[in-house]
XYZ file of C-alpha atoms in Angstrom:
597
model
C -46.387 -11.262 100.112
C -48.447 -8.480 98.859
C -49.598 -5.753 100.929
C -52.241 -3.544 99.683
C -51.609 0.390 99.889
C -54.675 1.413 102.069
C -52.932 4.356 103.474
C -52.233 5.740 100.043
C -55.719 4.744 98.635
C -57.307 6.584 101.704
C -55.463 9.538 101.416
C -56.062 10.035 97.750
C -59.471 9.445 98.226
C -59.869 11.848 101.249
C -57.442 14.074 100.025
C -57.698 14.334 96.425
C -61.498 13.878 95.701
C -63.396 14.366 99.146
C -66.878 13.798 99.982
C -68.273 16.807 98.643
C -66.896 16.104 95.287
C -70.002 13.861 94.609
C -72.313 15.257 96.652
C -73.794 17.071 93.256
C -74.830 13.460 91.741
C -78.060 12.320 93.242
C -77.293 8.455 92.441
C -74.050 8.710 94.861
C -75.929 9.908 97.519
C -75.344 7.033 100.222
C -70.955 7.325 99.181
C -68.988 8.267 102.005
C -65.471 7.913 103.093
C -65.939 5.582 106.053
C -68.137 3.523 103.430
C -65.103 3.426 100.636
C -62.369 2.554 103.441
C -64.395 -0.170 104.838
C -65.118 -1.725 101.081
C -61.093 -1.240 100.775
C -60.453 -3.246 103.931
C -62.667 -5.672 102.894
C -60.813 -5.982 98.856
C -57.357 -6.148 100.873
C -58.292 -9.185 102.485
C -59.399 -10.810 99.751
C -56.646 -9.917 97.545
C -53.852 -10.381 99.985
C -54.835 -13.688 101.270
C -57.007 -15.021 98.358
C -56.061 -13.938 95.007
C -51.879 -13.185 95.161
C -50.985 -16.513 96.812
C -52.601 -18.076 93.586
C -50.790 -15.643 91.369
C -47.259 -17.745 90.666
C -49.489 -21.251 90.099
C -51.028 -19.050 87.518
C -48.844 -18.201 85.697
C -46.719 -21.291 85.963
C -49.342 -23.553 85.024
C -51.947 -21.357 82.859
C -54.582 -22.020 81.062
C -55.779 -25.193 78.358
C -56.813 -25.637 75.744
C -59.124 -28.707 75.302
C -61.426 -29.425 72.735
C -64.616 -29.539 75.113
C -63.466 -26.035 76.194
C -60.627 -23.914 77.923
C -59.943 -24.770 81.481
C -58.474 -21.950 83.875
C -56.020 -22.843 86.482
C -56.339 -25.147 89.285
C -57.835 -23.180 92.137
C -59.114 -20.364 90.035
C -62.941 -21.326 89.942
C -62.782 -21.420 93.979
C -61.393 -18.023 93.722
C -63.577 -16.660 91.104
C -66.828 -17.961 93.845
C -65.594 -16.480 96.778
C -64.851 -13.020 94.439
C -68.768 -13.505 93.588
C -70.204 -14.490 97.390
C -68.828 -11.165 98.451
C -70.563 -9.081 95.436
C -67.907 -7.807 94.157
C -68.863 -8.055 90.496
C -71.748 -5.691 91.265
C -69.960 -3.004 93.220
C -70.348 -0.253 90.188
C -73.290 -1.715 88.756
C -76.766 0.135 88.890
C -79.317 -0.498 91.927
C -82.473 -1.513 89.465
C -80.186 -4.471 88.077
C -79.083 -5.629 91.613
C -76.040 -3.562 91.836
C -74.372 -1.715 94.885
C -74.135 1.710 92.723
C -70.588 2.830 93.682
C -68.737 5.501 92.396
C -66.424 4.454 89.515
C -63.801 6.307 91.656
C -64.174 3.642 94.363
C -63.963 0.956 91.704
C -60.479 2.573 90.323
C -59.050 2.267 94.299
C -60.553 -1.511 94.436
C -59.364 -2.559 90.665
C -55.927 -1.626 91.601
C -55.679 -4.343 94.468
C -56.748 -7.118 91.976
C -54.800 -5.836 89.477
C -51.722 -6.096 91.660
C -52.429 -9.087 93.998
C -53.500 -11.130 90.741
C -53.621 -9.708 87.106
C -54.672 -12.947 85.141
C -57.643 -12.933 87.687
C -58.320 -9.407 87.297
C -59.293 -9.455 83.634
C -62.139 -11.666 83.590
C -64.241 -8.824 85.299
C -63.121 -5.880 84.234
C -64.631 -7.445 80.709
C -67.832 -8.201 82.322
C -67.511 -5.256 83.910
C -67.427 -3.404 80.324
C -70.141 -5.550 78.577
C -72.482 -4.388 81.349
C -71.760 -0.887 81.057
C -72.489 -1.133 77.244
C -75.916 -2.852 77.807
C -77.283 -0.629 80.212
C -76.521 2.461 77.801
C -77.804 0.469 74.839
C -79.317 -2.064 75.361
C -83.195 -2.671 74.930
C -85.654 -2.746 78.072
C -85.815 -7.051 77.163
C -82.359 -7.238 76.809
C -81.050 -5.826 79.471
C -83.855 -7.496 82.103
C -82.855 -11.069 80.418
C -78.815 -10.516 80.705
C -78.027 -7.964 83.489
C -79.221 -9.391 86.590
C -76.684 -12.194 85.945
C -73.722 -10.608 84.758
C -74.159 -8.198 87.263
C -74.328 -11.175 90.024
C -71.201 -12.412 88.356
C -73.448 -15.818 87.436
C -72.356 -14.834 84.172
C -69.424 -13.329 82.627
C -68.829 -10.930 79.416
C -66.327 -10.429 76.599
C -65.271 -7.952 73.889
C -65.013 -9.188 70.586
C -63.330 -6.493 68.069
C -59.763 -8.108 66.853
C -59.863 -9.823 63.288
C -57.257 -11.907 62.138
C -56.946 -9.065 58.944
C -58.510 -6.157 61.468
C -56.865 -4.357 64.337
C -56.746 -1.165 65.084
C -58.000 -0.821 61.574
C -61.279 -2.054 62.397
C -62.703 -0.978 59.460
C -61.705 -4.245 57.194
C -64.069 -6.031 59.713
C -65.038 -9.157 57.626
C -67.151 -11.071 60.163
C -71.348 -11.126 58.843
C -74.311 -10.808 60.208
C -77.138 -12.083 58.495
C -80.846 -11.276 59.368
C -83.165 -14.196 60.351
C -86.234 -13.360 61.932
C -85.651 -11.391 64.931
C -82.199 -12.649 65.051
C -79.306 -12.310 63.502
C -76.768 -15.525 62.001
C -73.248 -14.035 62.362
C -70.262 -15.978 60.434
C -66.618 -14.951 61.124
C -63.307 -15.116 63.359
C -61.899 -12.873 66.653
C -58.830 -13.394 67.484
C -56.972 -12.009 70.899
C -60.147 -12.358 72.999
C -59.340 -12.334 76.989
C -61.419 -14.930 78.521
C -63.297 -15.820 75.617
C -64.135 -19.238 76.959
C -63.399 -21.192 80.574
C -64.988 -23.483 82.803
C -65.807 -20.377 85.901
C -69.015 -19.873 84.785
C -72.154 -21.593 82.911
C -72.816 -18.855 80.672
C -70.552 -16.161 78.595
C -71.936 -12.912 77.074
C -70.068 -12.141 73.698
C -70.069 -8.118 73.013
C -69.472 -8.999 69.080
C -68.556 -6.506 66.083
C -69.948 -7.822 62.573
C -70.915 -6.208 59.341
C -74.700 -6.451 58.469
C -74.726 -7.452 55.079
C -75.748 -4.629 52.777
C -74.018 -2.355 55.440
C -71.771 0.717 54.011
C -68.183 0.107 54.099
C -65.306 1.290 56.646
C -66.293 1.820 60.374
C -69.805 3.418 59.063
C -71.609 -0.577 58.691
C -70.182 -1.665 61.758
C -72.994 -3.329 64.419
C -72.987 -4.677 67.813
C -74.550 -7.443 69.152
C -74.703 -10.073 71.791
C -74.016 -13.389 71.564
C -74.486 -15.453 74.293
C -71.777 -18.935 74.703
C -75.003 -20.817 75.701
C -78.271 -19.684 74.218
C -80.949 -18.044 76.929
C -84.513 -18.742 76.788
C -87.131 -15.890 78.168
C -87.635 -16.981 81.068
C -83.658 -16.866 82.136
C -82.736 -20.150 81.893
C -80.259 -22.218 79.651
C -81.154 -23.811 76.696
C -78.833 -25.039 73.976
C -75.362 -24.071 72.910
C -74.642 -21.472 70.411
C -72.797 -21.810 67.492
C -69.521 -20.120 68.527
C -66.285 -22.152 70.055
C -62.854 -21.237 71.039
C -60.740 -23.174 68.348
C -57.355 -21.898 70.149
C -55.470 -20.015 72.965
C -52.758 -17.724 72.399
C -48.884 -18.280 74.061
C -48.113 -15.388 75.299
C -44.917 -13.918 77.009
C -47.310 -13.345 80.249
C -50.220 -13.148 82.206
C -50.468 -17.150 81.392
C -53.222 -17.272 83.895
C -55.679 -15.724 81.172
C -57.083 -17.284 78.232
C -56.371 -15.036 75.160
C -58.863 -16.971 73.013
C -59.286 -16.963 69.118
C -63.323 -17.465 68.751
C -64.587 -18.925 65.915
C -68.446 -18.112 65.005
C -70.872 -19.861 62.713
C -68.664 -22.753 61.892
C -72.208 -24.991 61.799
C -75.477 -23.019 60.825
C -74.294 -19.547 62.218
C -73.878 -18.005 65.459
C -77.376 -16.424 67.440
C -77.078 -12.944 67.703
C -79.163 -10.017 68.981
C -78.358 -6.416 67.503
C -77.659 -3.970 70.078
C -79.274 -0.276 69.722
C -79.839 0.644 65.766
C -77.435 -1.038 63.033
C -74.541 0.759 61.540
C -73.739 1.931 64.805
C -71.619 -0.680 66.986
C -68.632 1.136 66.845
C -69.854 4.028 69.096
C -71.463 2.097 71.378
C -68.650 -0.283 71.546
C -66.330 2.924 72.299
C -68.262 2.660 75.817
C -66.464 -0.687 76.528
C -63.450 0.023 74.983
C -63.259 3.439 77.419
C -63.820 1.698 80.388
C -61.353 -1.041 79.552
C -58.706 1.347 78.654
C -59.556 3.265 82.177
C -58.825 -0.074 83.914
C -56.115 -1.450 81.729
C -54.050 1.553 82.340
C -54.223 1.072 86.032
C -52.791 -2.249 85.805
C -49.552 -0.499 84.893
C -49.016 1.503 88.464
C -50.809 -1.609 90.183
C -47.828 -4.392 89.078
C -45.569 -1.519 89.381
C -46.663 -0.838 92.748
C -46.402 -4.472 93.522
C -42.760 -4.678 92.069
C -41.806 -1.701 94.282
C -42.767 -3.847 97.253
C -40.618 -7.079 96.153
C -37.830 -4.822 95.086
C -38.085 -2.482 98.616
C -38.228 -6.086 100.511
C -34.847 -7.400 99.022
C -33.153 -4.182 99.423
C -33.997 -4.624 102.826
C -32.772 -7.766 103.276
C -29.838 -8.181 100.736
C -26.542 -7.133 102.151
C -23.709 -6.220 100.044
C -21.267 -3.625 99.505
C -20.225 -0.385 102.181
C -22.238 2.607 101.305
C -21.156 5.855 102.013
C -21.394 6.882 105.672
C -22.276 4.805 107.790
C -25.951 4.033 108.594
C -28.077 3.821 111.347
C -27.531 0.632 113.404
C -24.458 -0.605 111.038
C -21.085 -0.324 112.476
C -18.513 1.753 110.438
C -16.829 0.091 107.582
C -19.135 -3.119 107.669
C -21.047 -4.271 104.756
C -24.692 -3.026 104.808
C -28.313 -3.542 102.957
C -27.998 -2.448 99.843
C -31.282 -0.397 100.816
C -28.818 2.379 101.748
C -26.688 2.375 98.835
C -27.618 5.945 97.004
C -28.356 4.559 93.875
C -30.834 1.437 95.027
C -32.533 4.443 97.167
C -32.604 6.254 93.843
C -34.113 3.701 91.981
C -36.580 2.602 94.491
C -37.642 6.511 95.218
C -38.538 7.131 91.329
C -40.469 3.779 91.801
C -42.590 4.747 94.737
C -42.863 8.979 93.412
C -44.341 7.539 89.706
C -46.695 5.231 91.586
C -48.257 7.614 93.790
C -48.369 10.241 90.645
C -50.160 8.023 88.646
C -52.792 6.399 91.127
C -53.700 9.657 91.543
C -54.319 10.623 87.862
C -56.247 7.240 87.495
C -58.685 8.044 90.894
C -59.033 11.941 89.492
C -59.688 10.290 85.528
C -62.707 8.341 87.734
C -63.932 11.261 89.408
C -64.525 12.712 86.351
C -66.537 10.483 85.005
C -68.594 9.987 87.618
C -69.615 13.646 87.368
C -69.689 13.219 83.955
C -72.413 10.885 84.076
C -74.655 11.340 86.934
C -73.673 14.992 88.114
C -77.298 17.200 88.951
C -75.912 20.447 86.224
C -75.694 20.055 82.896
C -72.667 22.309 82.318
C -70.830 20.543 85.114
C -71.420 17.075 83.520
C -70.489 18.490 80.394
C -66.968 20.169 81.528
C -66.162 16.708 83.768
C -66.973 14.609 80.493
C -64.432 16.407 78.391
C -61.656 16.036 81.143
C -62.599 12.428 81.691
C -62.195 11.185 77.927
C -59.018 13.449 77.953
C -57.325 11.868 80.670
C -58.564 7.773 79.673
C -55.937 7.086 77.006
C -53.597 9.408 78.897
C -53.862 7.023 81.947
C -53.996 4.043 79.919
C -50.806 5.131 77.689
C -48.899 6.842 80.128
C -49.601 4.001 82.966
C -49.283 0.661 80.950
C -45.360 2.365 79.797
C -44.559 3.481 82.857
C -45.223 -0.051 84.387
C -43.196 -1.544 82.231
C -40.473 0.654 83.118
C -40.852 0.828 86.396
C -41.446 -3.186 86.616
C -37.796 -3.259 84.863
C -36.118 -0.538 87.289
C -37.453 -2.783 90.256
C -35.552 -5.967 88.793
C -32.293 -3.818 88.486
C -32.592 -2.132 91.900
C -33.983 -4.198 94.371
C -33.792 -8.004 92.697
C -31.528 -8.778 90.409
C -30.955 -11.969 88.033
C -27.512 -12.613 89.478
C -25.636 -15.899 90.427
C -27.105 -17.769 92.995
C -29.869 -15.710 94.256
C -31.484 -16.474 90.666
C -33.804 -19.003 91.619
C -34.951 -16.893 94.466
C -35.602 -14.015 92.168
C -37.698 -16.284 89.774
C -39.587 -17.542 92.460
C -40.250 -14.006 93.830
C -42.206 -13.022 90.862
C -40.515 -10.295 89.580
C -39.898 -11.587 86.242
C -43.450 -12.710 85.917
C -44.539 -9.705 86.847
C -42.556 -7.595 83.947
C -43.558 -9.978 81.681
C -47.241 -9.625 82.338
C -46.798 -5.813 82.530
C -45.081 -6.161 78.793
C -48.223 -8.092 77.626
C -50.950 -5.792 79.241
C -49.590 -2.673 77.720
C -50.299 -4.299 73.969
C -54.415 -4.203 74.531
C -56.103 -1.378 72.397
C -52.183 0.053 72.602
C -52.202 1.842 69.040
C -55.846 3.030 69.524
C -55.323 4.898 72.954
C -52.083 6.342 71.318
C -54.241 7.779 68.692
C -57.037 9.198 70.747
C -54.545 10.080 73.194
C -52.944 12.211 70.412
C -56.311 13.816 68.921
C -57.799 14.611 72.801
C -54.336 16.603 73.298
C -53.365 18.198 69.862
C -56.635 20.238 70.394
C -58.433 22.142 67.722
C -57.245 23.182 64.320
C -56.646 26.886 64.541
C -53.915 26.495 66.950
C -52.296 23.414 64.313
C -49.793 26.315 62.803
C -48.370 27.421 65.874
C -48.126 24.349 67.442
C -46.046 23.636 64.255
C -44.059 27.165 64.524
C -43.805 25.935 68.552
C -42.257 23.115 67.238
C -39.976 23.853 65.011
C -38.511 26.677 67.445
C -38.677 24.035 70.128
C -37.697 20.915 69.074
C -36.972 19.335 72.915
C -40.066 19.453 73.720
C -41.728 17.226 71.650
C -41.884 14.700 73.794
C -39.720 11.127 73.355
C -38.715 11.831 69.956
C -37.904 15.690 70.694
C -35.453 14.063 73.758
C -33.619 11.700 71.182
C -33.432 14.972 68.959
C -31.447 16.824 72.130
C -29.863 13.331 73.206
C -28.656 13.141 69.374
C -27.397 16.306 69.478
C -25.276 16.692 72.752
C -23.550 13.562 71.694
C -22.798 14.982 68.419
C -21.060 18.296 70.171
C -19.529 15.887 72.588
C -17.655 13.963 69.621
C -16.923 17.220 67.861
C -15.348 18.695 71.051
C -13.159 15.307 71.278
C -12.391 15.817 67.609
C -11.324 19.036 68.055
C -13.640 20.176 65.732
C -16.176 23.175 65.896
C -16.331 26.445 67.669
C -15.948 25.258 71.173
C -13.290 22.300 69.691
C -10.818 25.951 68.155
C -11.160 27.644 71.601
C -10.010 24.284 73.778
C -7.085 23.777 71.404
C -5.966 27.137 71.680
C -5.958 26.456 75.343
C -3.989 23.190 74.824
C -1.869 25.801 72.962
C -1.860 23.685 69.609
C -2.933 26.216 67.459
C -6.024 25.985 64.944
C -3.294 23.425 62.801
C -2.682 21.595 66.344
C -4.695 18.249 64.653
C -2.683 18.254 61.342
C -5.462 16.935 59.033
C -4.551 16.272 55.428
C -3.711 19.246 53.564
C -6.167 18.676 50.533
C -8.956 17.702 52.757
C -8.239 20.685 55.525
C -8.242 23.187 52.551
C -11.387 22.157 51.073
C -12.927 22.040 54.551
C -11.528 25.685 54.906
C -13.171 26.632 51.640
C -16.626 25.600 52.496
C -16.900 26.759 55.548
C -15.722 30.587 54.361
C -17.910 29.821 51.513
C -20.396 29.442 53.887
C -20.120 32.390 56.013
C -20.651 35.114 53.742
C -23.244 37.108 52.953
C -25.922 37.061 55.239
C -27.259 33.654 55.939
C -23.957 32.955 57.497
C -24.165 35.973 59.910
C -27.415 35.090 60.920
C -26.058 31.788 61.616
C -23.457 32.738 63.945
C -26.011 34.893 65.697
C -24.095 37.965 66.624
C -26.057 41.596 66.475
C -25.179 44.253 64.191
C -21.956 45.236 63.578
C -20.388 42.708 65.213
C -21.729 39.987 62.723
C -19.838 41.859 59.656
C -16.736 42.064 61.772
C -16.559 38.467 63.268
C -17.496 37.596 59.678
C -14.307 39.148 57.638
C -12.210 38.274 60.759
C -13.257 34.625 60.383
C -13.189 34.635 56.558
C -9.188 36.134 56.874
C -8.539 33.380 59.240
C -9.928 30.798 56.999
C -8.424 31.885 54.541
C -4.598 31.893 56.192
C -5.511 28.218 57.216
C -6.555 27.420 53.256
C -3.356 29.103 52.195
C -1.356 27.052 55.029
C -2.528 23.822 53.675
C -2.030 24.963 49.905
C 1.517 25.947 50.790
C 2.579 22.616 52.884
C -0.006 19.954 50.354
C 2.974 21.442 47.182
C 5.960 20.820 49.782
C 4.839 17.157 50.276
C 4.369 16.715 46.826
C 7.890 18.322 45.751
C 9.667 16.402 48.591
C 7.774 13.105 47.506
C 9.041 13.804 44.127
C 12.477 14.656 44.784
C 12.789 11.367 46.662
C 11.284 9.414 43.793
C 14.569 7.190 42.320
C 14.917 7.302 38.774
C 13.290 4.482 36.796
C 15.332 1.211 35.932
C 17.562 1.151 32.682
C 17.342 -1.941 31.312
C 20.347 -4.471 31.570
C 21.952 -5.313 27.981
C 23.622 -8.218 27.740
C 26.960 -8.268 26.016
């Protein structure tokens, strides 16, 4: 059963950010603490006793594929109705279109308890959640009086449609058109990998679609935005005939089975209805605004399921006995088996779990904060300063998080539940292989993208490139994940040369084993040319510098090593001519032939 962190929420958000963080931004005026713990009481019970008890029949059963349409899970659209009765789809949304206008730092804390009760759930409005976002920067006075009010409401929900079959993170080989018809567009073309693309929750879905106007530049430059609605929407607000755009297929993926990953087919007939969003040419940067806030939310699904793996895996540590530990523990007698809670390694495991969590809810909630003052902070300069932090930190949460959950989603089916004998079927049934599954999948969205911006918001500017490259190269273990294979590559290489016997530190430990630098015996030819190198090597200069002695004592340790060298080359000279005299002394003489008398 999943319990929902309020303590840790609270204190992060007392703690860490603070009422008078925001009391600079007009629009957050009403936010208080006592207002964001009772809106975090009020998500607990709602995720603990609505959305995680559907979370296994989710996954187990997940979505279909029929050709009037996808259909989402048994029980889901009951969910999704009580999610909208208590307006929770318009908790961050702006007052003028009906919204509660909450702090996005408030909508971190309460995305984290739907992202860990329930994560298939959880990704149907975090899109909307993005498509509304996009409209209210972008979008025209007409469109956004004619779309928000119900996505906002959660009547309707919204998508983001960027992934080609030929285009993805490249998204400049876009291929899908948009052709101009009045004051309309017809667009023609495929998505693929398109979370909730189509379902049965709601009557209406709000495309976010990238397409190439035709005429449009090539590369990212001709890239436009525009919305295209599942059903079409009259002016007045209400339904009228269905659009030319259809989920054809649903993906099979290793998790999250709960969501639809649709591929979405427009213009199959006479051509999709679409409306372009802001000027042409320039859907990319507006889409950037959805993409930012998805990668902002998709990275704290990764310390939400790990969070919610640390429970399952604390809970059977608890429980499981097995095995003394050391000492004996509080309330078990001496000698008898205990939980394995108290073994030092489980504790170990379950500790790095719980430290990582905590470290990066608190990045995510401070990433928020800063773009709430980003946006809607009184000073210019302080909105300015916030905004750079915030788009540092999104693809550092969402990189750093959806890896880390992965990790930490695998350490908590090692330490607290493992897949062993009997108690398999009680593991399965746990969830803690769903959940690492899930994790896996969730940490593929917009991966190579975030990586990239992740690596252009840190590398900084350009006149520091050459000595981050001198830094580097002087440095080489601290280049992150690659720098600690480097070091990881490299002690194991010293460790085989010491068990060789080979190397500086190899000489001194068989001269304590008293065997002498000829204590291995190699082959004489091959120990002689080995001797020649390396006192080839270590003259002149370079090799002083190499063995990285001052002054004097380079020159010295130098001809001392050369002699020695030298002595061993001679050595294996002398003894490679004894074999081969001794091998030819004991050569017999060749056959005479018999001749028969």
């Amino acid at each position: 059963m999943y319990r929902a962190p309020l303590k840790d929420l609270n204190f992060d958000l007392r703690e860490l950010v603070g009422e008078a963080a925001l009391q600079g931004c007009p629009s957050y005026a009403d936010y208080s603490l006592d207002t964001a713990e009772a809106v975090l009481a009020e998500a607990a019970k709602l995720a603990e006793t609505v959305l995680d008890p559907l979370y296994k029949p989710f996954d187990r059963e997940g979505a279909r594929w029929t050709p009037e349409g996808v259909r989402a899970p048994p029980g889901f659209k009951a969910a999704y109705e009580q999610y909208v009765a208590g307006g929770w789809p318009a908790l961050r949304a702006a007052p003028e279109h009906g919204g509660q206008g909450m702090p996005c730092v408030l909508g971190v804390a309460v995305e984290e308890l739907w992202a860990a009760s329930n994560l298939a759930f959880k990704l149907c409005p975090m899109l909307t959640q993005g498509a509304v976002e996009a409209l209210e920067h972008f979008g025209t006075p007409a469109q956004k009086a004619l779309y928000l009010p119900k996505m906002v409401s959660g009547e309707w929900t919204g998508t983001m449609n960027l992934t080609e079959p030929q285009a993805g993170s490249d998204l400049a080989a876009i291929r899908t058109r948009a052709v101009p018809q009045g004051d309309h567009y017809r667009l023609y073309g495929q998505k693929i990998f398109i979370t909730w693309g189509e379902h049965d929750l709601t009557p209406n879905t709000i495309h976010m679609v990238l397409a190439r106007i035709d005429g449009a530049p090539p590369g990212v430059r001709g890239i436009s935005m525009f919305i295209v609605p599942k059903v079409l929407v009259a002016d007045d607000g209400t339904l009228a005939a269905r659009n030319d755009v259809h989920s054809i297929s649903i993906e099979h993926k290793l998790g999250i089975h709960g969501s639809p990953t649709c591929v979405m087919a427009y213009g199959q007939k006479e051509g999709a209805v679409g409306y372009l969003v802001g000027e042409p040419n320039r859907g990319l940067e507006y889409m950037f605004v959805m993409m930012n806030a998805a990668r902002l939310s998709v990275g704290l699904e990764g310390y939400a399921v790990a969070d919610r793996a640390f429970q399952q895996a604390s809970e059977w540590a608890r429980t499981r006995v097995q095995g003394k530990p050391p000492g004996a523990p509080v309330g078990v007698a001496a000698g008898a088996p205990a939980p394995i809670i108290h073994h030092p390694d489980v504790k170990r495991m379950l500790l790095i779990m719980k430290s990582q969590v905590e470290a990066l809810r608190a990045t995510a909630i401070y990433a928020g904060l800063q773009l709430d003052l980003g946006g809607r902070h009184a000073d210019e300069a302080t909105r300015a300063a916030a905004q750079a932090r915030g788009d540092l930190l999104i693809p550092v949460v969402k990189a750093c998080s959806t890896e880390a959950g992965i990790e930490l989603a695998s350490l908590g089916l090692q330490g607290g539940a493992r897949f062993r004998g009997a108690q398999r079927p009680r593991v399965l049934g746990a969830g803690a292989g769903t959940r690492a599954r899930g994790r896996r999948t969730a940490a593929a969205h917009d991966g190579l993208r975030a990586r990239r911006l992740a690596a252009r918001e840190v590398g900084g500017h350009r006149r520091t490139a050459a000595r981050r490259r001198r830094h580097r190269r002087r440095f080489p273990a601290r280049q992150g994940r690659l720098g600690a294979l480097l070091c990881d590559a490299r002690a194991a290489a010293g460790a085989c040369a010491r068990a060789r016997g080979r190397g500086r530190r190899g000489e001194r430990a068989r001269r304590r084993r008293g065997g002498g630098l000829m204590a291995r015996r190699p082959r004489p030819a091959a120990a002689a040319a080995v001797a020649r190198r390396s006192a080839a090597r270590d003259r002149g200069p370079r090799g002083a510098l190499r063995r990285g002695l001052p002054g004097r004592a380079r020159s010295l340790c130098g001809r001392r090593r050369h002699a020695r060298l030298a002595r061993v080359a001679r050595a294996a000279d002398g003894l490679a001519r004894r074999r081969r005299a001794t091998c030819a002394a004991r050569r017999r003489p060749p056959a005479q032939p018999r001749v028969r008398p």
